[in-house]
Coordinates of C-alpha atoms and ligand atoms in Angstrom, one line a residue:
M748 CA -7.5 2.2 -29.4
S749 CA -9.2 5.5 -30.0
V750 CA -9.5 7.9 -27.1
A751 CA -13.0 8.5 -25.9
P752 CA -14.1 11.9 -24.7
Q753 CA -14.0 12.2 -20.9
K754 CA -17.8 11.7 -20.6
I755 CA -18.7 8.1 -21.4
P756 CA -22.2 6.5 -21.6
P757 CA -23.2 4.5 -18.5
A758 CA -22.2 0.8 -18.6
P759 CA -25.0 -1.7 -18.8
R760 CA -26.7 -3.7 -16.0
W761 CA -26.9 -7.5 -16.2
D762 CA -29.8 -9.7 -16.9
L763 CA -30.6 -11.9 -13.9
D764 CA -34.3 -12.5 -14.8
S765 CA -33.5 -15.1 -17.4
I766 CA -32.1 -17.2 -14.5
F767 CA -34.9 -16.5 -12.0
P768 CA -37.2 -13.7 -12.8
G769 CA -38.1 -11.2 -10.1
G770 CA -35.0 -10.9 -7.9
S771 CA -35.1 -12.0 -4.2
G772 CA -38.9 -12.3 -4.3
S773 CA -38.8 -14.6 -7.3
K774 CA -41.3 -17.5 -7.2
E775 CA -39.0 -19.6 -9.4
F776 CA -36.0 -19.0 -7.2
R777 CA -38.1 -20.0 -4.2
T778 CA -39.2 -23.2 -5.9
H779 CA -35.5 -24.0 -6.7
R780 CA -34.6 -23.5 -3.0
E781 CA -37.5 -25.7 -1.8
K782 CA -36.5 -28.4 -4.2
T783 CA -32.9 -28.2 -3.0
K784 CA -34.0 -28.6 0.6
T785 CA -36.2 -31.6 -0.3
D786 CA -33.3 -33.1 -2.2
L787 CA -31.0 -32.6 0.9
D788 CA -33.4 -34.6 2.9
T789 CA -33.7 -37.3 0.3
A790 CA -29.9 -37.5 0.1
A791 CA -29.7 -37.9 3.9
T792 CA -32.2 -40.8 3.7
M793 CA -30.4 -42.4 0.8
L794 CA -27.2 -42.2 2.8
R795 CA -28.9 -43.8 5.9
D796 CA -30.1 -46.7 3.7
L797 CA -26.8 -47.1 1.8
P798 CA -25.4 -50.6 2.1
E799 CA -22.2 -50.6 4.1
Q800 CA -20.3 -52.5 1.4
I801 CA -19.9 -51.9 -2.3
T802 CA -20.9 -55.1 -4.0
L803 CA -22.3 -56.0 -7.5
D804 CA -25.7 -55.6 -6.0
S805 CA -25.2 -52.4 -4.1
M806 CA -23.0 -50.6 -6.7
L807 CA -25.9 -48.9 -8.5
V808 CA -27.4 -47.6 -5.2
W809 CA -24.0 -46.2 -4.3
A810 CA -23.7 -44.5 -7.7
D811 CA -27.2 -43.1 -7.4
F812 CA -26.2 -41.5 -4.1
I813 CA -23.0 -40.0 -5.4
L814 CA -24.9 -38.6 -8.4
K815 CA -27.5 -37.1 -6.0
M816 CA -24.7 -35.5 -4.1
Q817 CA -23.3 -34.0 -7.3
E818 CA -26.6 -32.7 -8.4
L819 CA -27.1 -31.1 -4.9
D820 CA -23.7 -29.6 -5.0
E821 CA -24.6 -27.8 -8.2
N822 CA -28.0 -26.7 -7.0
I823 CA -26.7 -25.4 -3.7
D824 CA -24.1 -23.5 -5.5
L825 CA -26.8 -21.9 -7.7
V826 CA -28.7 -20.8 -4.5
R827 CA -25.5 -19.2 -3.1
A828 CA -24.4 -17.7 -6.5
F829 CA -27.7 -16.2 -7.4
A830 CA -28.2 -14.8 -3.9
G831 CA -24.7 -13.5 -4.0
C832 CA -25.5 -11.7 -7.3
L833 CA -28.6 -10.1 -5.7
T834 CA -26.7 -8.9 -2.6
S835 CA -23.9 -7.5 -4.7
Q836 CA -26.1 -5.5 -7.0
N837 CA -27.9 -4.1 -4.0
V838 CA -26.2 -4.2 -0.6
D839 CA -29.5 -3.3 1.1
D840 CA -31.4 -6.4 -0.2
D841 CA -32.1 -8.0 3.1
E842 CA -34.2 -10.8 1.7
A843 CA -31.3 -11.8 -0.6
Q844 CA -29.0 -11.7 2.4
A845 CA -31.3 -14.1 4.3
I846 CA -31.3 -16.4 1.3
E847 CA -27.5 -16.3 1.1
A848 CA -27.4 -17.4 4.8
K849 CA -29.8 -20.2 4.0
G850 CA -27.5 -21.2 1.1
D851 CA -24.6 -21.4 3.5
L852 CA -26.6 -23.6 5.8
Y853 CA -27.5 -26.0 2.9
H854 CA -23.8 -26.1 2.1
S855 CA -22.8 -27.1 5.6
E856 CA -25.5 -29.8 5.6
W857 CA -24.1 -31.0 2.3
L858 CA -20.5 -31.0 3.8
K859 CA -21.7 -33.3 6.6
L860 CA -23.1 -35.8 4.1
R861 CA -19.8 -35.6 2.3
T862 CA -17.9 -36.3 5.5
E863 CA -20.0 -39.3 6.0
L864 CA -19.4 -40.5 2.4
E865 CA -15.7 -40.0 3.0
A866 CA -15.9 -42.3 6.1
R867 CA -17.9 -44.9 4.2
S868 CA -15.3 -44.8 1.4
L869 CA -12.6 -46.0 3.8
K870 CA -14.6 -49.1 4.7
Q871 CA -14.1 -50.4 1.1
S872 CA -11.2 -52.3 -0.2
D873 CA -9.4 -50.9 -3.3
E874 CA -11.1 -53.5 -5.4
Q875 CA -14.5 -52.6 -4.2
W876 CA -13.7 -48.9 -4.8
A877 CA -12.4 -49.6 -8.3
M878 CA -15.6 -51.6 -9.1
L879 CA -17.7 -48.5 -8.1
L880 CA -15.6 -46.1 -10.2
A881 CA -15.9 -48.4 -13.2
E882 CA -19.7 -47.7 -13.2
P883 CA -20.1 -45.7 -16.5
R884 CA -21.9 -42.8 -14.9
L885 CA -19.0 -42.2 -12.5
K886 CA -16.1 -42.6 -14.8
E887 CA -15.7 -38.9 -15.5
V888 CA -15.7 -38.1 -11.8
A889 CA -13.2 -40.8 -10.7
F890 CA -10.5 -38.2 -9.9
Y891 CA -12.9 -36.4 -7.5
L892 CA -13.9 -39.6 -5.8
N893 CA -10.4 -40.9 -5.5
E894 CA -9.3 -37.6 -4.0
L895 CA -12.2 -37.7 -1.6
R896 CA -11.0 -41.1 -0.4
V897 CA -7.4 -40.0 0.0
I898 CA -8.6 -37.0 2.0
A899 CA -10.7 -39.3 4.2
R900 CA -7.6 -41.4 4.9
S901 CA -5.9 -38.5 6.4
K902 CA -8.7 -37.5 8.7
M903 CA -9.9 -38.6 12.2
A904 CA -12.7 -41.0 12.9
P905 CA -16.0 -39.7 11.4
Q906 CA -17.6 -38.9 14.8
L907 CA -14.5 -36.8 15.7
E908 CA -14.6 -35.0 12.3
R909 CA -18.2 -34.2 12.9
L910 CA -17.5 -32.8 16.3
A911 CA -14.6 -30.8 14.9
L912 CA -16.9 -29.4 12.1
D913 CA -19.5 -28.4 14.7
L914 CA -16.9 -26.8 17.1
A915 CA -15.3 -24.9 14.3
V916 CA -18.5 -22.9 13.6
S917 CA -18.3 -21.2 17.0
G918 CA -14.6 -21.5 17.4
Y919 CA -12.3 -21.6 14.5
H920 CA -14.5 -19.7 12.0
A921 CA -15.7 -17.4 14.7
W922 CA -12.2 -16.0 15.0
N923 CA -12.3 -15.2 11.4
R924 CA -15.7 -13.5 11.7
L925 CA -14.5 -11.6 14.8
Y926 CA -11.5 -10.3 12.9
D927 CA -13.6 -9.2 10.0
K928 CA -16.0 -7.3 12.3
M929 CA -13.1 -5.7 14.1
A930 CA -11.3 -4.7 10.9
G931 CA -14.5 -3.3 9.5
D932 CA -15.2 -1.2 12.6
I933 CA -11.8 0.6 12.8
K934 CA -12.2 4.2 11.8
V935 CA -9.6 7.0 11.9
D936 CA -9.4 10.7 11.0
F937 CA -7.9 11.4 7.6
T938 CA -7.0 14.9 6.6
R939 CA -6.7 16.0 3.1
E940 CA -6.4 19.6 1.9
G941 CA -7.5 20.9 5.3
K942 CA -10.6 18.7 5.4
T943 CA -10.8 15.9 8.0
E944 CA -13.1 12.9 7.6
R945 CA -13.6 9.6 9.5
V946 CA -12.5 6.8 7.2
S947 CA -12.4 3.0 7.3
M948 CA -9.3 0.9 6.7
G949 CA -10.8 -0.1 3.3
Q950 CA -11.0 3.6 2.3
L951 CA -7.4 4.1 3.4
A952 CA -6.3 1.2 1.3
T953 CA -7.5 3.0 -1.9
K954 CA -5.6 6.1 -0.9
M955 CA -2.4 4.1 -0.9
A956 CA -2.6 4.2 -4.7
D957 CA -2.8 8.0 -4.8
P958 CA -0.3 9.7 -7.1
D959 CA 0.5 12.2 -4.3
R960 CA 3.1 10.7 -2.0
A961 CA 2.1 12.8 0.9
V962 CA -1.4 11.4 0.7
R963 CA -0.1 7.8 0.5
R964 CA 2.2 8.4 3.4
H965 CA -0.6 9.9 5.5
A966 CA -2.9 7.0 4.7
F967 CA -0.2 4.5 5.7
E968 CA 0.5 6.3 9.0
K969 CA -3.2 6.5 9.7
M970 CA -3.6 2.8 8.9
T971 CA -0.8 1.9 11.3
E972 CA -2.4 4.1 13.9
G973 CA -5.7 2.4 13.5
W974 CA -4.3 -1.1 13.7
E975 CA -2.1 -0.2 16.7
T976 CA -5.2 0.2 18.8
Q977 CA -6.4 -3.3 17.8
A978 CA -3.1 -5.2 17.5
N979 CA -3.6 -7.0 20.9
L980 CA -6.9 -8.3 19.8
A981 CA -5.7 -9.2 16.3
S982 CA -2.8 -11.1 17.8
M983 CA -5.2 -13.0 20.0
A984 CA -7.4 -13.8 17.0
L985 CA -4.5 -14.9 14.9
N986 CA -3.0 -17.1 17.7
A987 CA -6.4 -18.7 18.5
L988 CA -7.2 -19.4 14.9
S989 CA -3.8 -20.9 14.2
G990 CA -3.9 -22.8 17.5
F991 CA -7.2 -24.4 16.6
R992 CA -5.8 -25.3 13.2
L993 CA -2.6 -26.8 14.5
A994 CA -4.5 -28.8 17.2
L995 CA -6.8 -30.3 14.6
Y996 CA -3.9 -31.0 12.2
E997 CA -2.1 -32.8 15.0
Q998 CA -5.1 -35.0 15.7
R999 CA -5.3 -35.8 12.0
G1000 CA -1.7 -36.6 11.9
W1001 CA -0.8 -33.8 9.5
E1002 CA 2.8 -32.8 10.1
S1003 CA 3.1 -29.8 7.9
P1004 CA 0.9 -26.7 8.4
M1005 CA 0.8 -26.6 4.6
H1006 CA -1.0 -29.9 4.3
E1007 CA -4.5 -28.5 3.9
A1008 CA -3.4 -25.7 1.6
L1009 CA -1.6 -28.2 -0.7
V1010 CA -4.7 -30.5 -0.8
I1011 CA -6.9 -27.5 -1.7
G1012 CA -4.5 -26.4 -4.3
R1013 CA -3.9 -29.9 -5.7
V1014 CA -0.3 -29.1 -5.8
K1015 CA 2.9 -30.6 -4.3
Q1016 CA 5.2 -29.0 -1.8
E1017 CA 8.1 -29.6 -4.1
T1018 CA 6.3 -27.5 -6.8
V1019 CA 5.8 -24.6 -4.4
D1020 CA 9.4 -24.8 -3.2
S1021 CA 10.8 -24.8 -6.7
M1022 CA 8.7 -21.8 -7.5
W1023 CA 9.8 -19.7 -4.5
S1024 CA 13.4 -20.7 -5.0
V1025 CA 13.4 -19.3 -8.5
I1026 CA 11.6 -16.2 -7.3
R1027 CA 14.2 -15.6 -4.6
R1028 CA 16.9 -15.6 -7.3
L1029 CA 15.0 -13.4 -9.7
T1030 CA 13.5 -10.7 -7.5
G1031 CA 16.6 -8.6 -7.8
R1032 CA 15.9 -8.2 -11.5
L1033 CA 13.2 -5.8 -10.6
E1034 CA 15.6 -3.4 -9.1
P1035 CA 16.1 -1.2 -12.2
F1036 CA 12.3 -1.0 -12.5
I1037 CA 11.9 0.2 -8.9
S1038 CA 14.8 2.7 -9.3
A1039 CA 13.3 4.1 -12.5
K1040 CA 9.9 4.3 -10.8
M1041 CA 11.5 6.2 -7.9
K1042 CA 13.2 8.7 -10.2
L1043 CA 10.0 9.2 -12.2
S1044 CA 8.0 9.9 -9.1
G1045 CA 10.7 11.8 -7.1
I1046 CA 10.9 9.1 -4.4
D1047 CA 14.1 9.1 -2.3
K1048 CA 13.5 5.9 -0.3
F1049 CA 11.1 3.2 -1.6
R1050 CA 8.6 2.4 1.2
W1051 CA 5.6 0.2 1.7
Y1052 CA 3.2 2.9 0.7
D1053 CA 5.0 3.4 -2.6
E1054 CA 4.0 -0.1 -3.8
F1055 CA 1.0 1.2 -5.7
A1056 CA 2.2 4.6 -6.7
P1057 CA 0.9 5.0 -10.3
C1058 CA 3.1 5.8 -13.2
G1059 CA 2.4 7.2 -16.7
K1060 CA -0.8 8.7 -18.1
T1061 CA -4.0 7.2 -16.7
D1062 CA -6.6 9.7 -17.5
T1063 CA -8.0 8.2 -20.7
L1064 CA -11.5 6.8 -20.4
Y1065 CA -12.9 3.9 -22.6
D1066 CA -16.6 3.4 -22.9
F1067 CA -17.9 0.0 -22.1
E1068 CA -18.9 -1.0 -25.6
E1069 CA -15.6 0.0 -26.9
A1070 CA -13.8 -1.9 -24.1
G1071 CA -15.9 -5.0 -24.9
R1072 CA -15.1 -4.7 -28.6
F1073 CA -11.4 -4.4 -28.0
I1074 CA -11.3 -7.5 -25.8
V1075 CA -13.3 -9.5 -28.3
K1076 CA -11.0 -8.4 -31.1
Q1077 CA -7.9 -9.5 -29.2
A1078 CA -9.6 -12.8 -28.3
T1079 CA -10.5 -13.4 -32.0
A1080 CA -6.8 -13.2 -33.0
F1081 CA -6.1 -16.1 -30.7
S1082 CA -9.3 -18.2 -30.6
P1083 CA -12.5 -17.6 -32.5
H1084 CA -14.2 -19.9 -30.0
M1085 CA -13.2 -17.7 -27.1
A1086 CA -14.1 -14.5 -29.0
E1087 CA -17.5 -15.8 -29.9
F1088 CA -18.2 -16.8 -26.3
M1089 CA -17.2 -13.3 -25.0
K1090 CA -19.3 -11.6 -27.6
M1091 CA -22.2 -13.7 -26.7
A1092 CA -21.7 -13.0 -22.9
L1093 CA -21.7 -9.3 -23.6
D1094 CA -24.6 -9.3 -26.0
K1095 CA -26.7 -11.4 -23.6
R1096 CA -25.9 -9.0 -20.8
W1097 CA -24.1 -11.5 -18.5
V1098 CA -22.1 -8.5 -17.1
E1099 CA -23.2 -6.1 -14.4
A1100 CA -21.0 -3.1 -15.0
E1101 CA -23.0 0.1 -14.2
D1102 CA -21.2 2.6 -12.0
R1103 CA -23.8 3.5 -9.3
S1104 CA -24.0 3.6 -5.5
G1105 CA -25.6 0.8 -3.5
K1106 CA -23.5 -1.8 -5.2
R1107 CA -20.8 -3.9 -3.5
G1108 CA -17.2 -3.2 -4.3
G1109 CA -14.8 -5.5 -6.2
A1110 CA -15.4 -7.9 -9.1
F1111 CA -16.2 -11.5 -9.5
C1112 CA -17.5 -14.1 -11.9
T1113 CA -19.8 -16.8 -10.8
G1114 CA -21.4 -19.9 -12.5
M1115 CA -25.1 -20.4 -12.7
G1116 CA -25.3 -24.2 -12.4
T1117 CA -27.6 -26.1 -14.7
H1118 CA -28.3 -23.0 -16.6
K1119 CA -24.8 -23.4 -18.0
Q1120 CA -24.2 -19.7 -17.9
S1121 CA -22.1 -17.3 -15.8
R1122 CA -22.5 -13.8 -14.5
V1123 CA -19.8 -11.2 -14.1
F1124 CA -20.0 -8.5 -11.5
M1125 CA -17.9 -5.3 -11.5
T1126 CA -18.2 -1.5 -11.5
Y1127 CA -17.1 0.0 -14.8
A1128 CA -16.1 3.6 -14.7
G1129 CA -14.1 3.6 -17.9
T1130 CA -10.4 3.4 -16.7
F1131 CA -8.0 1.1 -18.3
D1132 CA -7.9 -0.9 -15.0
N1133 CA -11.7 -1.4 -15.4
L1134 CA -11.1 -2.6 -19.0
L1135 CA -8.6 -5.1 -17.7
T1136 CA -11.0 -6.2 -14.9
L1137 CA -13.6 -6.9 -17.6
A1138 CA -11.1 -8.9 -19.6
H1139 CA -10.1 -10.8 -16.4
E1140 CA -13.6 -11.7 -15.5
L1141 CA -14.6 -12.7 -19.0
G1142 CA -11.6 -15.0 -18.9
H1143 CA -13.1 -16.7 -15.8
A1144 CA -16.4 -16.9 -17.6
Y1145 CA -14.8 -18.6 -20.6
H1146 CA -13.2 -21.1 -18.3
G1147 CA -16.7 -21.9 -17.0
W1148 CA -18.0 -22.1 -20.6
V1149 CA -15.3 -24.6 -21.6
L1150 CA -16.3 -26.8 -18.6
R1151 CA -20.0 -26.4 -19.0
D1152 CA -20.6 -30.0 -20.2
R1153 CA -18.4 -31.6 -17.7
P1154 CA -20.1 -33.0 -14.6
P1155 CA -19.8 -30.6 -11.6
F1156 CA -17.4 -33.0 -9.8
A1157 CA -15.1 -32.9 -12.8
A1158 CA -15.4 -29.1 -13.2
A1159 CA -14.3 -27.9 -9.7
Y1160 CA -10.8 -26.6 -10.4
P1161 CA -8.4 -25.8 -7.6
M1162 CA -7.3 -22.4 -6.5
S1163 CA -3.9 -22.8 -8.1
L1164 CA -5.5 -23.2 -11.6
A1165 CA -8.4 -20.8 -11.0
E1166 CA -6.7 -17.8 -12.3
T1167 CA -5.3 -19.4 -15.5
A1168 CA -8.0 -18.2 -17.9
S1169 CA -8.5 -14.8 -16.3
I1170 CA -4.8 -13.8 -16.2
F1171 CA -4.3 -15.3 -19.7
T1172 CA -7.0 -13.0 -21.1
E1173 CA -5.8 -10.0 -19.2
T1174 CA -2.2 -10.5 -20.5
L1175 CA -3.6 -10.9 -24.1
V1176 CA -5.3 -7.6 -23.8
V1177 CA -2.4 -5.6 -22.2
D1178 CA 0.0 -6.9 -24.8
A1179 CA -2.4 -5.9 -27.6
A1180 CA -2.8 -2.5 -26.1
L1181 CA 1.0 -2.2 -25.8
E1182 CA 1.4 -3.2 -29.5
Q1183 CA -1.0 -0.4 -30.5
A1184 CA 0.1 2.3 -28.1
T1185 CA 2.2 4.9 -29.8
D1186 CA 2.1 7.5 -27.0
S1187 CA 5.1 7.0 -24.7
Q1188 CA 3.1 7.9 -21.6
Q1189 CA 0.6 5.3 -22.4
R1190 CA 3.3 2.7 -23.1
L1191 CA 4.8 3.5 -19.7
M1192 CA 1.5 3.0 -18.0
L1193 CA 1.0 -0.3 -19.7
L1194 CA 4.5 -1.6 -19.0
E1195 CA 4.1 -0.5 -15.4
Q1196 CA 0.9 -2.5 -15.2
K1197 CA 2.7 -5.6 -16.1
L1198 CA 5.8 -5.1 -14.0
Q1199 CA 3.8 -4.0 -11.0
A1200 CA 2.0 -7.3 -11.1
A1201 CA 5.3 -9.1 -11.1
Y1202 CA 6.6 -7.0 -8.3
V1203 CA 3.6 -7.7 -6.1
M1204 CA 3.8 -11.5 -6.8
F1205 CA 7.5 -11.7 -6.2
T1206 CA 7.7 -9.6 -3.0
D1207 CA 4.4 -8.8 -1.3
I1208 CA 2.9 -12.3 -1.7
H1209 CA 6.2 -13.9 -1.0
C1210 CA 6.6 -12.1 2.3
R1211 CA 3.1 -13.4 3.3
Y1212 CA 4.2 -16.9 2.6
L1213 CA 7.5 -16.6 4.5
F1214 CA 5.7 -15.0 7.4
E1215 CA 3.2 -17.8 7.7
K1216 CA 5.8 -20.5 7.4
N1217 CA 7.8 -19.0 10.3
F1218 CA 4.8 -18.0 12.3
Y1219 CA 3.5 -21.6 12.3
R1220 CA 6.9 -23.0 13.3
E1221 CA 6.9 -20.8 16.4
R1222 CA 3.1 -21.2 17.1
K1223 CA 3.6 -24.9 17.5
E1224 CA 5.7 -24.1 20.6
G1225 CA 3.1 -21.7 22.1
V1226 CA 1.4 -18.3 21.7
V1227 CA 3.4 -15.8 19.7
P1228 CA 3.2 -12.3 21.2
K1229 CA 2.4 -9.2 19.2
E1230 CA 5.9 -7.9 19.3
R1231 CA 7.3 -11.1 18.0
L1232 CA 4.7 -11.1 15.2
C1233 CA 6.0 -7.7 14.1
E1234 CA 9.5 -9.0 14.2
L1235 CA 8.6 -12.1 12.1
M1236 CA 6.9 -9.8 9.6
V1237 CA 9.8 -7.5 9.2
D1238 CA 12.1 -10.4 8.8
A1239 CA 9.9 -11.9 6.1
Q1240 CA 9.8 -8.5 4.3
K1241 CA 13.6 -8.2 4.4
R1242 CA 13.9 -11.5 2.7
A1243 CA 11.1 -11.3 0.3
F1244 CA 11.8 -7.7 -0.9
A1245 CA 15.4 -8.5 -1.3
G1246 CA 16.5 -4.9 -0.8
L1247 CA 13.8 -3.3 -3.0
L1248 CA 12.2 -1.8 0.1
D1249 CA 14.1 0.7 2.1
E1250 CA 15.0 -0.1 5.8
S1251 CA 12.6 2.7 6.8
G1252 CA 9.8 1.3 4.6
H1253 CA 8.7 -1.9 6.2
H1254 CA 5.2 -2.6 7.4
P1255 CA 5.5 -4.4 10.8
L1256 CA 1.7 -4.6 11.3
F1257 CA 1.0 -6.2 8.0
W1258 CA 0.0 -9.3 9.9
C1259 CA -2.9 -7.2 11.3
S1260 CA -4.0 -5.5 8.2
K1261 CA -4.0 -8.3 5.7
L1262 CA -7.3 -10.2 6.0
H1263 CA -5.9 -13.3 4.2
F1264 CA -4.1 -14.4 7.4
Y1265 CA -7.5 -14.7 9.1
I1266 CA -9.4 -16.7 6.4
S1267 CA -10.2 -19.9 8.2
D1268 CA -11.5 -21.7 5.2
V1269 CA -8.3 -21.4 3.2
P1270 CA -4.9 -21.6 5.0
F1271 CA -1.8 -20.1 3.3
Y1272 CA -4.0 -18.0 1.0
N1273 CA -0.9 -16.5 -0.6
F1274 CA 1.2 -18.9 -2.8
P1275 CA -1.8 -19.7 -5.1
Y1276 CA -1.6 -16.0 -6.3
T1277 CA 2.0 -16.2 -7.4
F1278 CA 1.5 -19.7 -8.7
G1279 CA -1.5 -18.7 -10.7
F1280 CA 0.2 -15.6 -12.1
L1281 CA 3.3 -17.6 -13.3
F1282 CA 1.3 -20.6 -14.5
A1283 CA -1.0 -18.4 -16.6
G1284 CA 2.1 -16.6 -17.9
G1285 CA 3.6 -20.0 -19.0
V1286 CA 0.4 -20.9 -20.8
Y1287 CA 0.2 -17.5 -22.4
D1288 CA 3.8 -17.8 -23.6
R1289 CA 2.9 -21.1 -25.3
A1290 CA 0.1 -19.4 -27.0
R1291 CA 2.4 -16.6 -28.3
K1292 CA 4.8 -19.2 -29.6
E1293 CA 2.3 -21.5 -31.2
G1294 CA -0.3 -18.9 -32.3
S1295 CA -3.8 -19.8 -33.0
S1296 CA -2.9 -23.5 -33.3
F1297 CA -2.7 -23.5 -29.5
A1298 CA -6.3 -22.4 -29.1
D1299 CA -7.6 -26.0 -29.1
K1300 CA -4.9 -27.1 -26.7
Y1301 CA -5.8 -24.2 -24.4
R1302 CA -9.4 -25.4 -24.4
A1303 CA -8.3 -28.9 -23.6
L1304 CA -6.1 -27.7 -20.7
L1305 CA -9.0 -25.7 -19.2
S1306 CA -11.3 -28.6 -19.7
D1307 CA -9.0 -30.9 -17.6
S1308 CA -8.4 -28.3 -14.9
G1309 CA -11.1 -29.7 -12.6
S1310 CA -10.1 -33.4 -12.8
M1311 CA -6.3 -33.5 -12.4
T1312 CA -3.6 -32.3 -10.1
T1313 CA -1.8 -29.1 -11.3
E1314 CA 1.3 -31.1 -12.0
D1315 CA -0.6 -33.5 -14.2
V1316 CA -2.3 -30.7 -16.1
A1317 CA 1.1 -29.1 -16.8
E1318 CA 2.6 -32.3 -17.8
K1319 CA -0.2 -33.4 -20.1
H1320 CA -0.9 -30.0 -21.8
L1321 CA 2.4 -28.2 -21.6
G1322 CA 4.9 -31.1 -21.3
V1323 CA 6.5 -29.5 -18.3
D1324 CA 7.4 -30.7 -14.8
L1325 CA 6.3 -28.2 -12.3
T1326 CA 8.4 -29.7 -9.5
K1327 CA 11.5 -28.8 -11.4
E1328 CA 12.8 -25.2 -11.6
D1329 CA 12.9 -24.9 -15.5
F1330 CA 9.3 -24.0 -15.9
W1331 CA 9.5 -21.4 -13.2
V1332 CA 12.7 -19.9 -14.5
D1333 CA 11.1 -19.3 -17.8
A1334 CA 7.9 -18.0 -16.4
A1335 CA 9.5 -15.6 -13.8
G1336 CA 12.0 -14.5 -16.5
R1337 CA 9.2 -13.5 -18.8
A1338 CA 7.4 -11.6 -16.0
V1339 CA 10.4 -9.3 -15.6
A1340 CA 11.3 -9.1 -19.3
D1341 CA 10.0 -5.6 -19.8
V1342 CA 12.2 -4.0 -17.2
D1343 CA 14.7 -2.6 -19.8
E1344 CA 12.0 -1.0 -22.0
F1345 CA 10.4 0.5 -19.0
V1346 CA 13.7 2.0 -17.8
K1347 CA 14.4 3.4 -21.2
L1348 CA 11.0 5.0 -21.5
A1349 CA 11.1 6.4 -18.0
E1350 CA 14.5 8.0 -18.7
S1351 CA 13.4 9.5 -22.0
G1352 CA 10.1 10.7 -20.6
Ligands
LIG2204 ZN1 -9.7 -13.8 -10.8

């Protein structure tokens, strides 16, 4: 890739007007919301009038109701997605924020209808249920409907579930909101080059990737200082949230605290166990990488705040158009279908990339419902990281594109498969850049990018999983005090980092600072990261081996991602058994395969 001069042209803004013209004041968007609200009422009436039993006579009415629910699901998603785009492009768009809240309300109304449908499904015999699913209009969403019925079986009576849902708004989810507010409010003094400023925890987090170790260390110390003042409250929030969860699980008869996470991930515990057991054995292989990185950066003892220390040259900037062309070119070599899509998405301005103030941070890709389009949000400033983010999000968009003709209930893929297409595309692009990079500093940076990802997945994410496992075990017996939470966290880090982190480098308050522990909607929001990373790696490896003949198989795999368990997707499209270790041994092995080259380059540089 050619090196662009340091000044690059501004990246483009997206086109939202072709979805609904006029932003948050859009007449068309308002009409869509009004129709959605009317449809919600219609669905509630349909449900009230729905015959108790599925019979030959009532079958069609049942199917109509289910299809109405599906249509609503898609339309509510569009309300939330479009409003989300508006608030992301302008954080001060109050009207859009109000619309977003309304969308959330629609969603919770919809969930109540679904809960009722779940309860109704239990009143049917297997024969009655099978008869319904044989209805041609429902065939393609049979997996979703069967899953719904299985989930219903493991829940409480409907009136209790309704009560739990209502109580959760001001209880369970409120702890999550309280935590977010508290975390957002913490400010500390941060001094750099004699200048002191008040900064948030989020701002400190970005400083932990500073090339200057003194800056990283200071940021870490300040973060610890900030969280120490709130650790008592964080501990209360964590204990209350998990206590609520465990009490509910007990009433539902769910023995493992992992139950819900596994259902959401459409994955088996055996699969997760196999994956971690392989990771435990292979984490040590990253030792030469960390040693080389330490030597390169003059680090004596590897500590928590060295995790994101950058290596290699990173000052080259790539203009947006060039980045887009590069990604499309790499996609072409693998799949013209994917390349054409990405080119179209860029040409039609589906990507919001401009680097300006007033935008939200982070990046995402979101579908646009019946429009059968997606939009990507990011801030593009020209770094290689930005280029990779663009590739990542375009990968998500391609996943959505492949699924665009599937009914929404057959297109909702689980978290464990959600990152397949994004990481796949990212890896494709990093490898292509590596193949073309002649400069050793650039190679070092690229290899570090790959190994760093493996390091985080193998250690940092693993420690979160181990911590939660052990925390829930103790929480069942009662409240776990702050000091014990710190102990559990350090224990988890000792095991997960397998000696890669110095004794003096642990992060006891990680249970405070990592917001994922407080997300009430998704428990155990950790293993899906490592799972997704390794699964995408396995798919990518197949593509390397089979070349462009794999492109159609890749499409078929993505197309099935919303209507099968992860184990079945892997079995059908890759011919592997995820519950066994073989797949994970290969995948984890490949993730650390570049260690030798990195070490060699680091020594010669
Ligand atoms: Zn992603």
